[in-house]
């Protein structure tokens, strides 16, 4: 399987993304901490003289590997400071006796905290679910490192770091009002076609964005979130293949017709690596079989599950989907039989709309719909009060 980017919609996709106040505060604190550390380091040196929407298609051509290694990339001093701040032990044994060194583990936890929140409860959940990766590949003076992975039953998120080996910054990049950058890759991580066939996966969707977790260094972080549809099989233990040949950016400004300027190539190379999908799935199954109405059609719930990372639902609609939209955004209520709201309400009274888009496939004269969405930030399942889809609300006991 491979991913196809739509550069025209990239900017609008990017602008819709935002960080919570807690995540922004975490990044600001990290920046202040790093600035303080750099000041101290500089003083010592003087004295001693010494941070879109994707549609999955068929298999694409594989790129030849350049220089790929599996190694932790974190700087030890910084990693130890981060580990202390997040309350992470110097050595931790995770799943099957695999031991991860402080640098790799701390970088993974820090990367995931920047995306999913850094509160005490969130940090504890990240420690339980997420896993460090530490796989890297280098081509044409640019190294891309897979820092960490976290996931649930039908979805996962991977945080990568992109950096120039000579220590210089990506000067062409700009930041939007949400603190996100206009950097993206022409391709990212996927399971291969044979694995998808074996698991019964029919398709998938997702998005990616880039941000700067540490503005004082030259690295940029890329977050890729994906959900795969059509299979009940777990993704844990499968292999994710990362392949990219272009590093691109979306320039500021518009064309005469008001459309975004076309993407420009920042660098080319062969960035290729493979690593295991490894996280703890804390999904909890809820009762299924309820009848409800969505978009004017009768439907029945086949599967409903919640996780600290998000929610997933599969239901069968007594209607047939119309043709898919070219962008892969399935939000046309007139032609999409299963299109409808999908939201979660938390015990504090807040509600998060988690999207009307979905993956689907036909079974006879009916449409099977599967929606999997990740929350804005990681939440304890005990904080979830109810799930709503169409005119059905399911309370969480």
Short mmCIF file of C-alpha atoms in Angstrom, two decimals:
data_model
loop_
_atom_site.label_atom_id
_atom_site.label_comp_id
_atom_site.label_asym_id
_atom_site.label_seq_id
_atom_site.Cartn_x
_atom_site.Cartn_y
_atom_site.Cartn_z
CA UNK A 1 0.00 0.00 0.00
CA UNK A 2 1.13 3.53 -0.60
CA UNK A 3 -0.10 7.01 0.20
CA UNK A 4 -0.97 9.79 -2.21
CA UNK A 5 -0.81 13.43 -1.06
CA UNK A 6 -3.07 16.14 -2.46
CA UNK A 7 -0.88 19.29 -2.31
CA UNK A 8 -3.83 21.51 -3.26
CA UNK A 9 -5.75 20.62 -0.09
CA UNK A 10 -2.66 20.40 2.15
CA UNK A 11 -2.79 24.00 3.39
CA UNK A 12 -6.48 23.88 4.33
CA UNK A 13 -5.94 20.54 6.06
CA UNK A 14 -3.03 22.02 7.99
CA UNK A 15 -4.99 25.09 9.05
CA UNK A 16 -7.76 22.93 10.55
CA UNK A 17 -5.31 21.30 12.93
CA UNK A 18 -4.61 22.84 16.31
CA UNK A 19 -2.95 22.05 19.62
CA UNK A 20 -4.78 22.23 22.94
CA UNK A 21 -3.79 24.89 25.48
CA UNK A 22 -2.07 22.18 27.53
CA UNK A 23 -0.02 21.03 24.55
CA UNK A 24 0.96 24.62 23.70
CA UNK A 25 1.98 25.21 27.31
CA UNK A 26 4.04 22.01 27.23
CA UNK A 27 5.90 23.16 24.10
CA UNK A 28 6.45 26.64 25.57
CA UNK A 29 7.85 25.12 28.76
CA UNK A 30 10.11 22.87 26.70
CA UNK A 31 11.37 25.89 24.78
CA UNK A 32 12.04 27.84 27.97
CA UNK A 33 13.80 24.84 29.50
CA UNK A 34 15.94 24.31 26.41
CA UNK A 35 16.81 28.00 26.20
CA UNK A 36 17.90 27.92 29.84
CA UNK A 37 19.95 24.77 29.23
CA UNK A 38 21.61 26.30 26.16
CA UNK A 39 22.50 29.42 28.15
CA UNK A 40 24.13 27.27 30.82
CA UNK A 41 25.95 25.24 28.15
CA UNK A 42 27.23 28.37 26.49
CA UNK A 43 28.47 29.71 29.81
CA UNK A 44 30.25 26.43 30.51
CA UNK A 45 31.82 26.49 27.05
CA UNK A 46 33.13 30.01 27.58
CA UNK A 47 34.59 29.08 30.96
CA UNK A 48 36.15 25.82 29.80
CA UNK A 49 37.10 26.89 26.29
CA UNK A 50 35.74 24.01 24.93
CA UNK A 51 8.93 20.51 15.67
CA UNK A 52 -3.70 16.49 4.93
CA UNK A 53 -5.63 14.17 4.13
CA UNK A 54 -4.42 10.78 2.87
CA UNK A 55 -6.11 8.18 0.70
CA UNK A 56 -4.56 4.71 0.55
CA UNK A 57 -4.27 3.01 -2.84
CA UNK A 58 -2.54 -0.06 -4.26
CA UNK A 59 1.09 -0.96 -3.85
CA UNK A 60 3.65 1.41 -5.27
CA UNK A 61 7.17 0.86 -6.46
CA UNK A 62 9.66 0.36 -3.67
CA UNK A 63 12.56 2.75 -3.33
CA UNK A 64 16.08 1.44 -3.02
CA UNK A 65 17.46 1.83 0.48
CA UNK A 66 20.14 4.42 1.05
CA UNK A 67 21.59 4.26 4.55
CA UNK A 68 19.18 2.84 7.12
CA UNK A 69 20.09 1.89 10.66
CA UNK A 70 18.22 1.15 13.86
CA UNK A 71 19.65 3.40 16.51
CA UNK A 72 18.52 5.91 19.15
CA UNK A 73 19.04 9.49 17.98
CA UNK A 74 18.40 11.40 21.21
CA UNK A 75 21.12 13.53 22.78
CA UNK A 76 21.77 11.96 26.17
CA UNK A 77 21.83 15.13 28.26
CA UNK A 78 18.55 16.43 26.84
CA UNK A 79 16.96 12.99 27.01
CA UNK A 80 17.78 12.61 30.71
CA UNK A 81 16.26 16.04 31.44
CA UNK A 82 13.09 15.08 29.57
CA UNK A 83 12.90 11.72 31.33
CA UNK A 84 13.15 13.43 34.71
CA UNK A 85 10.45 15.93 33.76
CA UNK A 86 8.08 13.18 32.66
CA UNK A 87 8.87 10.87 35.55
CA UNK A 88 10.34 8.12 33.38
CA UNK A 89 12.85 5.67 34.79
CA UNK A 90 16.34 5.42 33.34
CA UNK A 91 15.59 1.94 32.03
CA UNK A 92 12.24 0.33 31.36
CA UNK A 93 11.37 -3.16 30.20
CA UNK A 94 8.34 -3.25 27.93
CA UNK A 95 6.40 -6.16 26.38
CA UNK A 96 8.26 -9.42 26.09
CA UNK A 97 11.33 -8.28 27.97
CA UNK A 98 12.49 -5.69 25.45
CA UNK A 99 14.65 -3.09 27.19
CA UNK A 100 14.91 0.48 25.90
CA UNK A 101 17.70 2.86 26.85
CA UNK A 102 16.88 6.19 28.48
CA UNK A 103 17.55 8.27 25.39
CA UNK A 104 15.23 6.33 23.10
CA UNK A 105 12.46 5.97 25.69
CA UNK A 106 12.58 9.61 26.76
CA UNK A 107 12.54 10.87 23.20
CA UNK A 108 9.56 8.65 22.44
CA UNK A 109 7.61 9.79 25.50
CA UNK A 110 8.43 13.43 24.84
CA UNK A 111 7.39 13.18 21.18
CA UNK A 112 4.07 11.56 22.07
CA UNK A 113 3.41 14.02 24.91
CA UNK A 114 3.77 16.93 22.48
CA UNK A 115 0.96 15.42 20.40
CA UNK A 116 -1.36 13.80 22.94
CA UNK A 117 -0.81 15.90 26.07
CA UNK A 118 1.68 16.02 28.92
CA UNK A 119 -0.49 15.97 32.05
CA UNK A 120 0.27 13.35 34.73
CA UNK A 121 -2.63 11.09 33.69
CA UNK A 122 -1.74 11.42 30.01
CA UNK A 123 1.92 10.68 30.71
CA UNK A 124 0.93 7.49 32.53
CA UNK A 125 -1.23 6.37 29.60
CA UNK A 126 1.50 7.22 27.09
CA UNK A 127 3.91 5.10 29.11
CA UNK A 128 1.45 2.18 28.96
CA UNK A 129 0.43 2.41 25.31
CA UNK A 130 3.29 4.01 23.36
CA UNK A 131 6.54 2.43 22.33
CA UNK A 132 9.87 3.90 21.21
CA UNK A 133 11.13 2.92 17.77
CA UNK A 134 14.54 4.46 17.11
CA UNK A 135 14.75 3.37 13.45
CA UNK A 136 16.50 5.89 11.19
CA UNK A 137 17.43 6.35 7.57
CA UNK A 138 19.74 8.93 6.00
CA UNK A 139 19.93 10.18 2.44
CA UNK A 140 21.50 13.28 0.92
CA UNK A 141 22.43 14.76 4.28
CA UNK A 142 18.96 14.47 5.85
CA UNK A 143 18.06 11.93 8.52
CA UNK A 144 14.51 10.83 9.28
CA UNK A 145 14.01 8.99 12.56
CA UNK A 146 10.90 7.11 13.65
CA UNK A 147 10.75 8.18 17.28
CA UNK A 148 7.62 6.52 18.64
CA UNK A 149 4.37 4.76 17.83
CA UNK A 150 1.07 4.65 19.67
CA UNK A 151 -2.23 3.13 18.61
CA UNK A 152 -5.56 1.42 19.12
CA UNK A 153 -7.53 -1.35 17.36
CA UNK A 154 -7.86 0.12 13.86
CA UNK A 155 -5.55 3.15 14.02
CA UNK A 156 -2.06 4.29 14.94
CA UNK A 157 0.07 7.40 15.10
CA UNK A 158 3.81 7.62 14.44
CA UNK A 159 6.02 10.57 15.34
CA UNK A 160 9.08 11.12 13.15
CA UNK A 161 11.94 13.58 13.43
CA UNK A 162 13.44 15.17 10.30
CA UNK A 163 16.82 16.90 10.58
CA UNK A 164 19.78 18.00 8.51
CA UNK A 165 22.99 16.25 9.41
CA UNK A 166 25.04 19.46 9.11
CA UNK A 167 23.02 21.10 11.88
CA UNK A 168 21.47 23.82 9.72
CA UNK A 169 17.76 24.65 9.77
CA UNK A 170 15.12 24.34 7.05
CA UNK A 171 15.02 28.07 6.24
CA UNK A 172 12.25 27.73 3.64
CA UNK A 173 9.64 26.70 6.19
CA UNK A 174 6.94 28.92 7.68
CA UNK A 175 4.59 28.43 10.62
CA UNK A 176 0.82 28.94 10.63
CA UNK A 177 -1.25 30.39 13.46
CA UNK A 178 -1.53 26.96 15.11
CA UNK A 179 2.24 26.48 15.30
CA UNK A 180 2.32 23.93 12.47
CA UNK A 181 4.78 23.97 9.57
CA UNK A 182 4.27 23.71 5.82
CA UNK A 183 6.60 20.72 5.47
CA UNK A 184 5.47 17.31 4.22
CA UNK A 185 6.72 14.17 2.48
CA UNK A 186 5.54 12.66 -0.79
CA UNK A 187 5.01 9.35 1.00
CA UNK A 188 5.21 7.91 4.49
CA UNK A 189 4.56 4.66 6.32
CA UNK A 190 2.26 1.83 5.22
CA UNK A 191 1.86 -1.87 5.63
CA UNK A 192 2.50 -3.64 2.34
CA UNK A 193 -0.16 -4.98 0.00
CA UNK A 194 0.37 -8.63 0.95
CA UNK A 195 -0.09 -7.82 4.65
CA UNK A 196 -3.23 -5.83 3.87
CA UNK A 197 -4.60 -8.75 1.86
CA UNK A 198 -3.82 -11.25 4.63
CA UNK A 199 -5.52 -9.06 7.25
CA UNK A 200 -8.53 -8.35 5.05
CA UNK A 201 -7.94 -4.59 5.02
CA UNK A 202 -10.00 -2.82 2.38
CA UNK A 203 -8.61 0.72 2.63
CA UNK A 204 -7.75 3.51 4.99
CA UNK A 205 -7.51 7.20 5.63
CA UNK A 206 -5.57 9.62 7.76
CA UNK A 207 -3.56 12.80 7.83
CA UNK A 208 -0.16 14.16 8.77
CA UNK A 209 1.30 17.44 9.96
CA UNK A 210 4.63 18.89 11.04
CA UNK A 211 5.54 20.95 14.09
CA UNK A 212 8.67 21.94 15.98
CA UNK A 213 8.87 20.35 19.42
CA UNK A 214 12.17 22.12 20.18
CA UNK A 215 12.66 25.43 18.29
CA UNK A 216 16.25 25.72 19.50
CA UNK A 217 17.43 22.77 17.39
CA UNK A 218 17.26 22.15 13.63
CA UNK A 219 14.81 19.24 13.76
CA UNK A 220 11.18 19.19 12.69
CA UNK A 221 8.65 16.62 13.91
CA UNK A 222 6.23 14.87 11.55
CA UNK A 223 3.10 13.22 12.95
CA UNK A 224 1.30 10.67 10.82
CA UNK A 225 -2.08 9.33 11.93
CA UNK A 226 -3.82 6.55 10.03
CA UNK A 227 -6.81 4.28 10.37
CA UNK A 228 -7.29 1.11 8.34
CA UNK A 229 -10.72 -0.26 7.51
CA UNK A 230 -12.27 -3.62 6.71
CA UNK A 231 -10.50 -5.88 9.20
CA UNK A 232 -10.93 -6.93 12.82
CA UNK A 233 -7.35 -8.21 12.99
CA UNK A 234 -4.88 -6.39 15.18
CA UNK A 235 -2.08 -4.40 13.59
CA UNK A 236 0.26 -5.06 16.51
CA UNK A 237 3.20 -7.20 15.43
CA UNK A 238 2.92 -6.27 11.76
CA UNK A 239 5.64 -4.36 9.93
CA UNK A 240 5.34 -0.74 8.85
CA UNK A 241 7.38 0.22 5.79
CA UNK A 242 8.45 3.85 5.49
CA UNK A 243 9.33 5.05 1.99
CA UNK A 244 9.81 8.64 0.84
CA UNK A 245 11.72 10.24 -2.01
CA UNK A 246 10.78 13.91 -1.72
CA UNK A 247 10.72 16.45 1.09
CA UNK A 248 8.32 19.22 0.05
CA UNK A 249 6.87 22.45 1.37
CA UNK A 250 3.82 24.52 0.55
CA UNK A 251 4.90 28.13 -0.21
CA UNK A 252 2.93 31.07 1.14
CA UNK A 253 0.63 33.01 -1.17
CA UNK A 254 -2.01 32.16 -3.75
CA UNK A 255 -2.29 31.78 -7.49
CA UNK A 256 -4.32 34.25 -9.58
CA UNK A 257 -7.38 31.99 -9.34
CA UNK A 258 -7.19 31.90 -5.55
CA UNK A 259 -5.83 28.38 -5.28
CA UNK A 260 -2.81 27.60 -3.14
CA UNK A 261 0.58 27.76 -4.81
CA UNK A 262 1.86 24.33 -5.90
CA UNK A 263 4.17 22.45 -3.56
CA UNK A 264 7.91 22.89 -4.06
CA UNK A 265 10.63 20.30 -3.55
CA UNK A 266 12.94 20.98 -0.65
CA UNK A 267 15.12 17.89 -1.03
CA UNK A 268 15.15 14.52 -2.78
CA UNK A 269 16.57 11.23 -1.59
CA UNK A 270 15.74 7.63 -0.74
CA UNK A 271 14.47 7.45 2.82
CA UNK A 272 13.47 3.88 3.54
CA UNK A 273 13.13 1.88 6.75
CA UNK A 274 10.92 -0.78 8.29
CA UNK A 275 9.90 -1.30 11.89
CA UNK A 276 7.40 -3.28 13.92
CA UNK A 277 4.00 -1.88 14.84
CA UNK A 278 4.29 -2.23 18.60
CA UNK A 279 1.92 -0.66 21.12
CA UNK A 280 -0.56 -1.80 23.75
CA UNK A 281 -4.14 -1.67 22.52
CA UNK A 282 -6.36 -0.60 25.42
CA UNK A 283 -9.58 -0.66 23.40
CA UNK A 284 -12.73 -1.58 25.33
CA UNK A 285 -15.68 -3.16 23.49
CA UNK A 286 -19.14 -1.73 24.09
CA UNK A 287 -22.50 -3.42 23.44
CA UNK A 288 -23.41 -3.68 19.74
CA UNK A 289 -26.54 -4.59 17.79
CA UNK A 290 -28.44 -1.31 18.29
CA UNK A 291 -30.67 -0.08 15.47
CA UNK A 292 -30.53 3.62 14.60
CA UNK A 293 -30.93 6.11 11.77
CA UNK A 294 -28.09 7.87 9.98
CA UNK A 295 -28.51 10.22 7.03
CA UNK A 296 -32.13 9.09 6.66
CA UNK A 297 -31.21 5.40 6.40
CA UNK A 298 -31.71 2.52 8.84
CA UNK A 299 -28.50 1.09 10.27
CA UNK A 300 -27.31 -1.51 12.81
CA UNK A 301 -24.19 -1.30 14.98
CA UNK A 302 -21.76 -4.17 14.32
CA UNK A 303 -18.88 -2.99 16.52
CA UNK A 304 -18.29 -0.15 18.96
CA UNK A 305 -15.12 0.33 20.96
CA UNK A 306 -13.40 3.09 22.87
CA UNK A 307 -9.76 3.62 23.77
CA UNK A 308 -7.74 6.31 25.54
CA UNK A 309 -6.69 7.37 22.03
CA UNK A 310 -10.08 7.46 20.31
CA UNK A 311 -13.18 5.58 19.26
CA UNK A 312 -14.18 3.19 16.48
CA UNK A 313 -17.57 2.09 15.19
CA UNK A 314 -18.67 -0.27 12.44
CA UNK A 315 -22.27 -0.30 11.26
CA UNK A 316 -24.30 -1.64 8.33
CA UNK A 317 -26.57 0.77 6.47
CA UNK A 318 -29.63 -0.32 4.45
CA UNK A 319 -28.48 1.69 1.42
CA UNK A 320 -25.65 1.79 -1.09
CA UNK A 321 -22.95 4.46 -1.19
CA UNK A 322 -22.66 6.63 -4.25
CA UNK A 323 -19.32 7.22 -6.01
CA UNK A 324 -16.39 8.36 -3.89
CA UNK A 325 -15.32 11.99 -4.10
CA UNK A 326 -11.97 12.62 -5.84
CA UNK A 327 -10.39 14.08 -2.69
CA UNK A 328 -11.18 11.01 -0.59
CA UNK A 329 -13.17 13.19 1.82
CA UNK A 330 -16.44 11.32 2.23
CA UNK A 331 -18.63 14.18 3.46
CA UNK A 332 -21.26 14.50 0.72
CA UNK A 333 -24.46 13.63 2.58
CA UNK A 334 -26.44 13.18 -0.63
CA UNK A 335 -24.29 10.38 -2.05
CA UNK A 336 -22.75 8.87 1.08
CA UNK A 337 -25.28 6.59 2.72
CA UNK A 338 -23.51 6.34 6.07
CA UNK A 339 -22.45 9.98 6.38
CA UNK A 340 -23.36 11.44 9.76
CA UNK A 341 -22.07 12.85 13.01
CA UNK A 342 -19.73 10.84 15.21
CA UNK A 343 -18.98 12.46 18.55
CA UNK A 344 -17.89 11.68 22.09
CA UNK A 345 -19.07 13.37 25.27
CA UNK A 346 -16.81 13.38 28.31
CA UNK A 347 -17.74 13.32 31.98
CA UNK A 348 -16.74 16.98 32.36
CA UNK A 349 -19.57 17.90 29.98
CA UNK A 350 -17.44 18.70 26.94
CA UNK A 351 -18.17 17.13 23.55
CA UNK A 352 -15.66 16.41 20.80
CA UNK A 353 -16.89 16.00 17.24
CA UNK A 354 -14.62 13.36 15.75
CA UNK A 355 -15.61 13.57 12.13
CA UNK A 356 -18.18 12.45 9.60
CA UNK A 357 -15.72 10.90 7.13
CA UNK A 358 -15.39 7.13 6.97
CA UNK A 359 -14.27 4.03 5.12
CA UNK A 360 -16.89 1.76 3.60
CA UNK A 361 -17.47 -1.30 1.46
CA UNK A 362 -20.53 -2.86 -0.13
CA UNK A 363 -22.11 -6.12 1.00
CA UNK A 364 -25.02 -6.98 -1.27
CA UNK A 365 -27.43 -4.07 -1.33
CA UNK A 366 -26.05 -2.62 1.88
CA UNK A 367 -23.04 -0.52 2.91
CA UNK A 368 -20.74 -1.40 5.79
CA UNK A 369 -19.29 1.76 7.35
CA UNK A 370 -16.27 1.91 9.62
CA UNK A 371 -15.25 5.10 11.40
CA UNK A 372 -12.13 5.30 13.53
CA UNK A 373 -10.98 8.62 14.93
CA UNK A 374 -8.24 9.67 17.33
CA UNK A 375 -9.07 12.22 20.03
CA UNK A 376 -7.38 15.61 20.17
CA UNK A 377 -5.54 14.35 23.23
CA UNK A 378 -5.26 11.10 25.10
CA UNK A 379 -8.05 10.49 27.63
CA UNK A 380 -8.78 7.86 30.26
CA UNK A 381 -11.73 5.71 29.17
CA UNK A 382 -13.33 6.47 32.56
CA UNK A 383 -13.59 10.10 31.39
CA UNK A 384 -15.84 9.11 28.45
CA UNK A 385 -19.56 9.52 29.19
CA UNK A 386 -21.15 8.55 25.85
CA UNK A 387 -20.65 8.01 22.13
CA UNK A 388 -23.08 9.42 19.54
CA UNK A 389 -23.52 8.41 15.90
CA UNK A 390 -26.56 9.42 13.84
CA UNK A 391 -29.51 9.54 16.23
CA UNK A 392 -27.96 6.91 18.53
CA UNK A 393 -26.27 7.80 21.82
CA UNK A 394 -24.55 4.97 23.70
CA UNK A 395 -23.81 5.69 27.39
CA UNK A 396 -20.55 4.38 28.77
CA UNK A 397 -21.21 2.40 31.94
#
